[in-house]
Amino acid sequence: MTSHVGVSARSDIGAVRHVNEDSFLAEDPAYLVADGMGGHARGDLASRTALESLARTLQPGSRPTPEEVVAAIDEANAAVRALSGADESGAAVAGTTLAGVVRVRVPERAAEHWLVVNVGDSRVYEWDGSALTQLTVDHSAVQELVDAGLISAAQAAVHPERNVITRALGAEDFVDTDTALLPDASRRTLLICSDGLTRELSDERIAAVLASAPEDPAGELVEAAVAAGGHDNVTVVVVTIDETDGPSVIS
C-alpha cells in the first residue's frame, strides 16, 4: 500500500548569522536537509548544489533503490566537490552535511520502504508520540570521543570542538554515506534537522514541542530554536507517514 506523506518544513537564518547556509528538499521521494560548512567557502552554494543535484537524480514520484540513492549522493558529492578549485583545501573547500529519508523500492520486497541517509552532523529522529529517538550517528570529532568513552554526551554538547565534522559532501573525492532501511510501520513521524536546532534545543525540549501536536511542527521548532539564541541557521523538516491517500504539504 502506498503511504500518505504529510510534510512540515521551515528554514531560518537565525539570530546571528548573515547568510543562511542551510537548504532543504521536501518533495517525494526525498526529504533532506543540507547544512553548508560554516565558515568555509561557499557553504550556502554547497548545500544548494547538493540538493539540486539530488532533486535532478531522484525525480519526483520515482522509487529509487537504495543503491540508486547512494549513487545519487555520490553524484551530489562530485557536484559540490567541483565548487572547489583543484588547489583548494582546508577552510577553502566547499562542503555540506546531508541527512534525511528517501522513499525507496527494494526489489525483493513488495512494500515501499524508507531509507535513512546521513553524512555529517545533521540528524534524523523518529517521534513515536511519546519518545524521540535519534536514528543517525553524528560524524563529528566529539561523537568519536563519546563513542570511545572519553567524554559524556553532556560534555560533548559544550565541547570546544563540537563544530568539527569528520565527513561532508565535497570534502573528498569519495563520500562514505551511512544508510539504514527503516522497519515496517503503519504510521511514523520523522524529524530531519540541521544542528542549528539541536545546538539550541535539547531532545527533551524538541519532544515537548512535538508532543503539543502543533499544526506546523517544523515552524514551531525553528521559532523555538531562534528564540533560544539562534546562534546558527536552523532548518527542520517533519515527515508524517501513514497509509491514507492524498498529499499534504506545509511550508
mmCIF file with all atom_site columns, N, CA, C and O in Angstrom, residues 2 9 34 44 51 61 64 68 72 88 90 104 111-112 115 121 123 125 138 151 172 198 214 217 231 236 244-246:
data_model
loop_
_atom_site.group_PDB
_atom_site.id
_atom_site.type_symbol
_atom_site.label_atom_id
_atom_site.label_alt_id
_atom_site.label_comp_id
_atom_site.label_asym_id
_atom_site.label_entity_id
_atom_site.label_seq_id
_atom_site.pdbx_PDB_ins_code
_atom_site.Cartn_x
_atom_site.Cartn_y
_atom_site.Cartn_z
_atom_site.occupancy
_atom_site.B_iso_or_equiv
_atom_site.pdbx_formal_charge
_atom_site.auth_seq_id
_atom_site.auth_comp_id
_atom_site.auth_asym_id
_atom_site.auth_atom_id
_atom_site.pdbx_PDB_model_num
ATOM 1   N N  . THR A 1 2   ? 0.521  2.231  -0.793 1.00 0.00 ? 2   THR A N  1
ATOM 2   C CA . THR A 1 2   ? 1.277  3.472  -0.852 1.00 0.00 ? 2   THR A CA 1
ATOM 3   C C  . THR A 1 2   ? 0.962  4.346  0.352  1.00 0.00 ? 2   THR A C  1
ATOM 4   O O  . THR A 1 2   ? -0.198 4.560  0.689  1.00 0.00 ? 2   THR A O  1
ATOM 5   N N  . ALA A 1 9   ? 7.904  21.988 6.796  1.00 0.00 ? 9   ALA A N  1
ATOM 6   C CA . ALA A 1 9   ? 9.304  22.332 6.562  1.00 0.00 ? 9   ALA A CA 1
ATOM 7   C C  . ALA A 1 9   ? 9.535  23.818 6.771  1.00 0.00 ? 9   ALA A C  1
ATOM 8   O O  . ALA A 1 9   ? 8.704  24.644 6.372  1.00 0.00 ? 9   ALA A O  1
ATOM 9   N N  . ALA A 1 34  ? 20.427 19.866 4.183  1.00 0.00 ? 34  ALA A N  1
ATOM 10  C CA . ALA A 1 34  ? 21.862 20.044 3.959  1.00 0.00 ? 34  ALA A CA 1
ATOM 11  C C  . ALA A 1 34  ? 22.310 21.319 4.659  1.00 0.00 ? 34  ALA A C  1
ATOM 12  O O  . ALA A 1 34  ? 21.650 22.354 4.548  1.00 0.00 ? 34  ALA A O  1
ATOM 13  N N  . ASP A 1 44  ? 26.709 28.145 1.529  1.00 0.00 ? 44  ASP A N  1
ATOM 14  C CA . ASP A 1 44  ? 25.331 28.218 1.065  1.00 0.00 ? 44  ASP A CA 1
ATOM 15  C C  . ASP A 1 44  ? 25.189 27.611 -0.329 1.00 0.00 ? 44  ASP A C  1
ATOM 16  O O  . ASP A 1 44  ? 24.230 26.891 -0.611 1.00 0.00 ? 44  ASP A O  1
ATOM 17  N N  . LEU A 1 51  ? 21.584 19.581 -3.021 1.00 0.00 ? 51  LEU A N  1
ATOM 18  C CA . LEU A 1 51  ? 20.170 19.230 -3.112 1.00 0.00 ? 51  LEU A CA 1
ATOM 19  C C  . LEU A 1 51  ? 19.625 19.397 -4.529 1.00 0.00 ? 51  LEU A C  1
ATOM 20  O O  . LEU A 1 51  ? 18.739 18.649 -4.941 1.00 0.00 ? 51  LEU A O  1
ATOM 21  N N  . GLY A 1 61  ? 8.217  11.583 -7.549 1.00 0.00 ? 61  GLY A N  1
ATOM 22  C CA . GLY A 1 61  ? 7.352  10.430 -7.747 1.00 0.00 ? 61  GLY A CA 1
ATOM 23  C C  . GLY A 1 61  ? 8.079  9.138  -8.041 1.00 0.00 ? 61  GLY A C  1
ATOM 24  O O  . GLY A 1 61  ? 7.447  8.074  -8.119 1.00 0.00 ? 61  GLY A O  1
ATOM 25  N N  . PRO A 1 64  ? 13.452 5.067  -6.256 1.00 0.00 ? 64  PRO A N  1
ATOM 26  C CA . PRO A 1 64  ? 14.787 4.521  -6.487 1.00 0.00 ? 64  PRO A CA 1
ATOM 27  C C  . PRO A 1 64  ? 15.078 3.355  -5.543 1.00 0.00 ? 64  PRO A C  1
ATOM 28  O O  . PRO A 1 64  ? 14.429 3.201  -4.507 1.00 0.00 ? 64  PRO A O  1
ATOM 29  N N  . GLU A 1 68  ? 20.599 3.082  -5.815 1.00 0.00 ? 68  GLU A N  1
ATOM 30  C CA . GLU A 1 68  ? 20.470 4.270  -6.656 1.00 0.00 ? 68  GLU A CA 1
ATOM 31  C C  . GLU A 1 68  ? 20.529 5.550  -5.829 1.00 0.00 ? 68  GLU A C  1
ATOM 32  O O  . GLU A 1 68  ? 21.039 6.580  -6.300 1.00 0.00 ? 68  GLU A O  1
ATOM 33  N N  . ALA A 1 72  ? 23.217 8.510  -6.266 1.00 0.00 ? 72  ALA A N  1
ATOM 34  C CA . ALA A 1 72  ? 22.803 9.914  -6.394 1.00 0.00 ? 72  ALA A CA 1
ATOM 35  C C  . ALA A 1 72  ? 23.575 10.803 -5.429 1.00 0.00 ? 72  ALA A C  1
ATOM 36  O O  . ALA A 1 72  ? 23.947 11.939 -5.773 1.00 0.00 ? 72  ALA A O  1
ATOM 37  N N  . GLU A 1 88  ? 42.550 24.071 -3.819 1.00 0.00 ? 88  GLU A N  1
ATOM 38  C CA . GLU A 1 88  ? 41.944 24.495 -2.567 1.00 0.00 ? 88  GLU A CA 1
ATOM 39  C C  . GLU A 1 88  ? 41.871 23.336 -1.584 1.00 0.00 ? 88  GLU A C  1
ATOM 40  O O  . GLU A 1 88  ? 41.636 22.192 -1.959 1.00 0.00 ? 88  GLU A O  1
ATOM 41  N N  . GLY A 1 90  ? 41.343 22.524 3.041  1.00 0.00 ? 90  GLY A N  1
ATOM 42  C CA . GLY A 1 90  ? 41.041 23.091 4.352  1.00 0.00 ? 90  GLY A CA 1
ATOM 43  C C  . GLY A 1 90  ? 39.851 24.008 4.317  1.00 0.00 ? 90  GLY A C  1
ATOM 44  O O  . GLY A 1 90  ? 38.800 23.665 3.795  1.00 0.00 ? 90  GLY A O  1
ATOM 45  N N  . VAL A 1 104 ? 11.926 4.390  -1.009 1.00 0.00 ? 104 VAL A N  1
ATOM 46  C CA . VAL A 1 104 ? 12.626 3.534  -1.957 1.00 0.00 ? 104 VAL A CA 1
ATOM 47  C C  . VAL A 1 104 ? 11.841 2.250  -2.222 1.00 0.00 ? 104 VAL A C  1
ATOM 48  O O  . VAL A 1 104 ? 10.932 1.883  -1.473 1.00 0.00 ? 104 VAL A O  1
ATOM 49  N N  . ALA A 1 111 ? 6.518  -4.212 -0.492 1.00 0.00 ? 111 ALA A N  1
ATOM 50  C CA . ALA A 1 111 ? 6.120  -2.905 0.036  1.00 0.00 ? 111 ALA A CA 1
ATOM 51  C C  . ALA A 1 111 ? 7.206  -1.851 -0.190 1.00 0.00 ? 111 ALA A C  1
ATOM 52  O O  . ALA A 1 111 ? 8.381  -2.163 -0.370 1.00 0.00 ? 111 ALA A O  1
ATOM 53  N N  . GLU A 1 112 ? 6.788  -0.575 -0.180 1.00 0.00 ? 112 GLU A N  1
ATOM 54  C CA . GLU A 1 112 ? 7.748  0.524  -0.187 1.00 0.00 ? 112 GLU A CA 1
ATOM 55  C C  . GLU A 1 112 ? 8.458  0.584  1.158  1.00 0.00 ? 112 GLU A C  1
ATOM 56  O O  . GLU A 1 112 ? 7.938  0.154  2.179  1.00 0.00 ? 112 GLU A O  1
ATOM 57  N N  . LEU A 1 115 ? 14.480 4.841  3.443  1.00 0.00 ? 115 LEU A N  1
ATOM 58  C CA . LEU A 1 115 ? 15.916 4.740  3.644  1.00 0.00 ? 115 LEU A CA 1
ATOM 59  C C  . LEU A 1 115 ? 16.417 6.001  4.334  1.00 0.00 ? 115 LEU A C  1
ATOM 60  O O  . LEU A 1 115 ? 16.217 7.107  3.841  1.00 0.00 ? 115 LEU A O  1
ATOM 61  N N  . ASP A 1 121 ? 26.809 16.017 10.586 1.00 0.00 ? 121 ASP A N  1
ATOM 62  C CA . ASP A 1 121 ? 26.151 16.075 11.898 1.00 0.00 ? 121 ASP A CA 1
ATOM 63  C C  . ASP A 1 121 ? 24.732 16.638 11.863 1.00 0.00 ? 121 ASP A C  1
ATOM 64  O O  . ASP A 1 121 ? 24.178 16.968 12.912 1.00 0.00 ? 121 ASP A O  1
ATOM 65  N N  . ARG A 1 123 ? 20.812 15.638 11.507 1.00 0.00 ? 123 ARG A N  1
ATOM 66  C CA . ARG A 1 123 ? 20.261 14.441 12.136 1.00 0.00 ? 123 ARG A CA 1
ATOM 67  C C  . ARG A 1 123 ? 18.887 14.056 11.611 1.00 0.00 ? 123 ARG A C  1
ATOM 68  O O  . ARG A 1 123 ? 18.141 14.892 11.107 1.00 0.00 ? 123 ARG A O  1
ATOM 69  N N  . TYR A 1 125 ? 15.592 11.953 13.344 1.00 0.00 ? 125 TYR A N  1
ATOM 70  C CA . TYR A 1 125 ? 14.980 11.383 14.544 1.00 0.00 ? 125 TYR A CA 1
ATOM 71  C C  . TYR A 1 125 ? 13.658 10.724 14.166 1.00 0.00 ? 125 TYR A C  1
ATOM 72  O O  . TYR A 1 125 ? 13.034 11.088 13.169 1.00 0.00 ? 125 TYR A O  1
ATOM 73  N N  . ASP A 1 138 ? 26.142 11.131 14.551 1.00 0.00 ? 138 ASP A N  1
ATOM 74  C CA . ASP A 1 138 ? 26.909 12.283 14.066 1.00 0.00 ? 138 ASP A CA 1
ATOM 75  C C  . ASP A 1 138 ? 28.295 11.850 13.597 1.00 0.00 ? 138 ASP A C  1
ATOM 76  O O  . ASP A 1 138 ? 28.974 11.061 14.267 1.00 0.00 ? 138 ASP A O  1
ATOM 77  N N  . ILE A 1 151 ? 34.395 11.151 26.773 1.00 0.00 ? 151 ILE A N  1
ATOM 78  C CA . ILE A 1 151 ? 33.556 12.232 27.296 1.00 0.00 ? 151 ILE A CA 1
ATOM 79  C C  . ILE A 1 151 ? 32.105 11.767 27.272 1.00 0.00 ? 151 ILE A C  1
ATOM 80  O O  . ILE A 1 151 ? 31.757 10.817 26.562 1.00 0.00 ? 151 ILE A O  1
ATOM 81  N N  . GLU A 1 172 ? 35.961 15.307 0.126  1.00 0.00 ? 172 GLU A N  1
ATOM 82  C CA . GLU A 1 172 ? 36.856 14.340 -0.503 1.00 0.00 ? 172 GLU A CA 1
ATOM 83  C C  . GLU A 1 172 ? 36.251 13.900 -1.839 1.00 0.00 ? 172 GLU A C  1
ATOM 84  O O  . GLU A 1 172 ? 35.073 14.118 -2.108 1.00 0.00 ? 172 GLU A O  1
ATOM 85  N N  . THR A 1 198 ? 19.509 21.373 17.148 1.00 0.00 ? 198 THR A N  1
ATOM 86  C CA . THR A 1 198 ? 19.963 20.578 18.291 1.00 0.00 ? 198 THR A CA 1
ATOM 87  C C  . THR A 1 198 ? 20.986 21.312 19.158 1.00 0.00 ? 198 THR A C  1
ATOM 88  O O  . THR A 1 198 ? 21.206 20.921 20.300 1.00 0.00 ? 198 THR A O  1
ATOM 89  N N  . PRO A 1 214 ? 1.598  20.537 17.360 1.00 0.00 ? 214 PRO A N  1
ATOM 90  C CA . PRO A 1 214 ? 1.358  21.788 16.626 1.00 0.00 ? 214 PRO A CA 1
ATOM 91  C C  . PRO A 1 214 ? 0.937  21.514 15.188 1.00 0.00 ? 214 PRO A C  1
ATOM 92  O O  . PRO A 1 214 ? 1.294  20.483 14.603 1.00 0.00 ? 214 PRO A O  1
ATOM 93  N N  . PRO A 1 217 ? 4.699  21.727 12.916 1.00 0.00 ? 217 PRO A N  1
ATOM 94  C CA . PRO A 1 217 ? 5.759  21.374 13.863 1.00 0.00 ? 217 PRO A CA 1
ATOM 95  C C  . PRO A 1 217 ? 7.127  21.922 13.484 1.00 0.00 ? 217 PRO A C  1
ATOM 96  O O  . PRO A 1 217 ? 7.890  22.357 14.367 1.00 0.00 ? 217 PRO A O  1
ATOM 97  N N  . HIS A 1 231 ? 21.905 30.862 17.349 1.00 0.00 ? 231 HIS A N  1
ATOM 98  C CA . HIS A 1 231 ? 23.299 31.153 17.014 1.00 0.00 ? 231 HIS A CA 1
ATOM 99  C C  . HIS A 1 231 ? 23.712 30.619 15.646 1.00 0.00 ? 231 HIS A C  1
ATOM 100 O O  . HIS A 1 231 ? 24.772 31.000 15.136 1.00 0.00 ? 231 HIS A O  1
ATOM 101 N N  . VAL A 1 236 ? 14.383 22.585 9.664  1.00 0.00 ? 236 VAL A N  1
ATOM 102 C CA . VAL A 1 236 ? 13.664 21.415 10.163 1.00 0.00 ? 236 VAL A CA 1
ATOM 103 C C  . VAL A 1 236 ? 12.685 20.940 9.094  1.00 0.00 ? 236 VAL A C  1
ATOM 104 O O  . VAL A 1 236 ? 11.969 21.748 8.505  1.00 0.00 ? 236 VAL A O  1
ATOM 105 N N  . THR A 1 244 ? -3.050 6.458  4.583  1.00 0.00 ? 244 THR A N  1
ATOM 106 C CA . THR A 1 244 ? -4.194 7.078  3.942  1.00 0.00 ? 244 THR A CA 1
ATOM 107 C C  . THR A 1 244 ? -3.743 7.668  2.611  1.00 0.00 ? 244 THR A C  1
ATOM 108 O O  . THR A 1 244 ? -2.568 7.723  2.310  1.00 0.00 ? 244 THR A O  1
ATOM 109 N N  . ASP A 1 245 ? -4.715 8.133  1.814  1.00 0.00 ? 245 ASP A N  1
ATOM 110 C CA . ASP A 1 245 ? -4.393 8.634  0.481  1.00 0.00 ? 245 ASP A CA 1
ATOM 111 C C  . ASP A 1 245 ? -4.383 10.154 0.450  1.00 0.00 ? 245 ASP A C  1
ATOM 112 O O  . ASP A 1 245 ? -5.056 10.820 1.232  1.00 0.00 ? 245 ASP A O  1
ATOM 113 N N  . GLY A 1 246 ? -3.582 10.701 -0.493 1.00 0.00 ? 246 GLY A N  1
ATOM 114 C CA . GLY A 1 246 ? -3.633 12.136 -0.764 1.00 0.00 ? 246 GLY A CA 1
ATOM 115 C C  . GLY A 1 246 ? -2.464 12.882 -0.153 1.00 0.00 ? 246 GLY A C  1
ATOM 116 O O  . GLY A 1 246 ? -2.107 12.651 0.985  1.00 0.00 ? 246 GLY A O  1
#
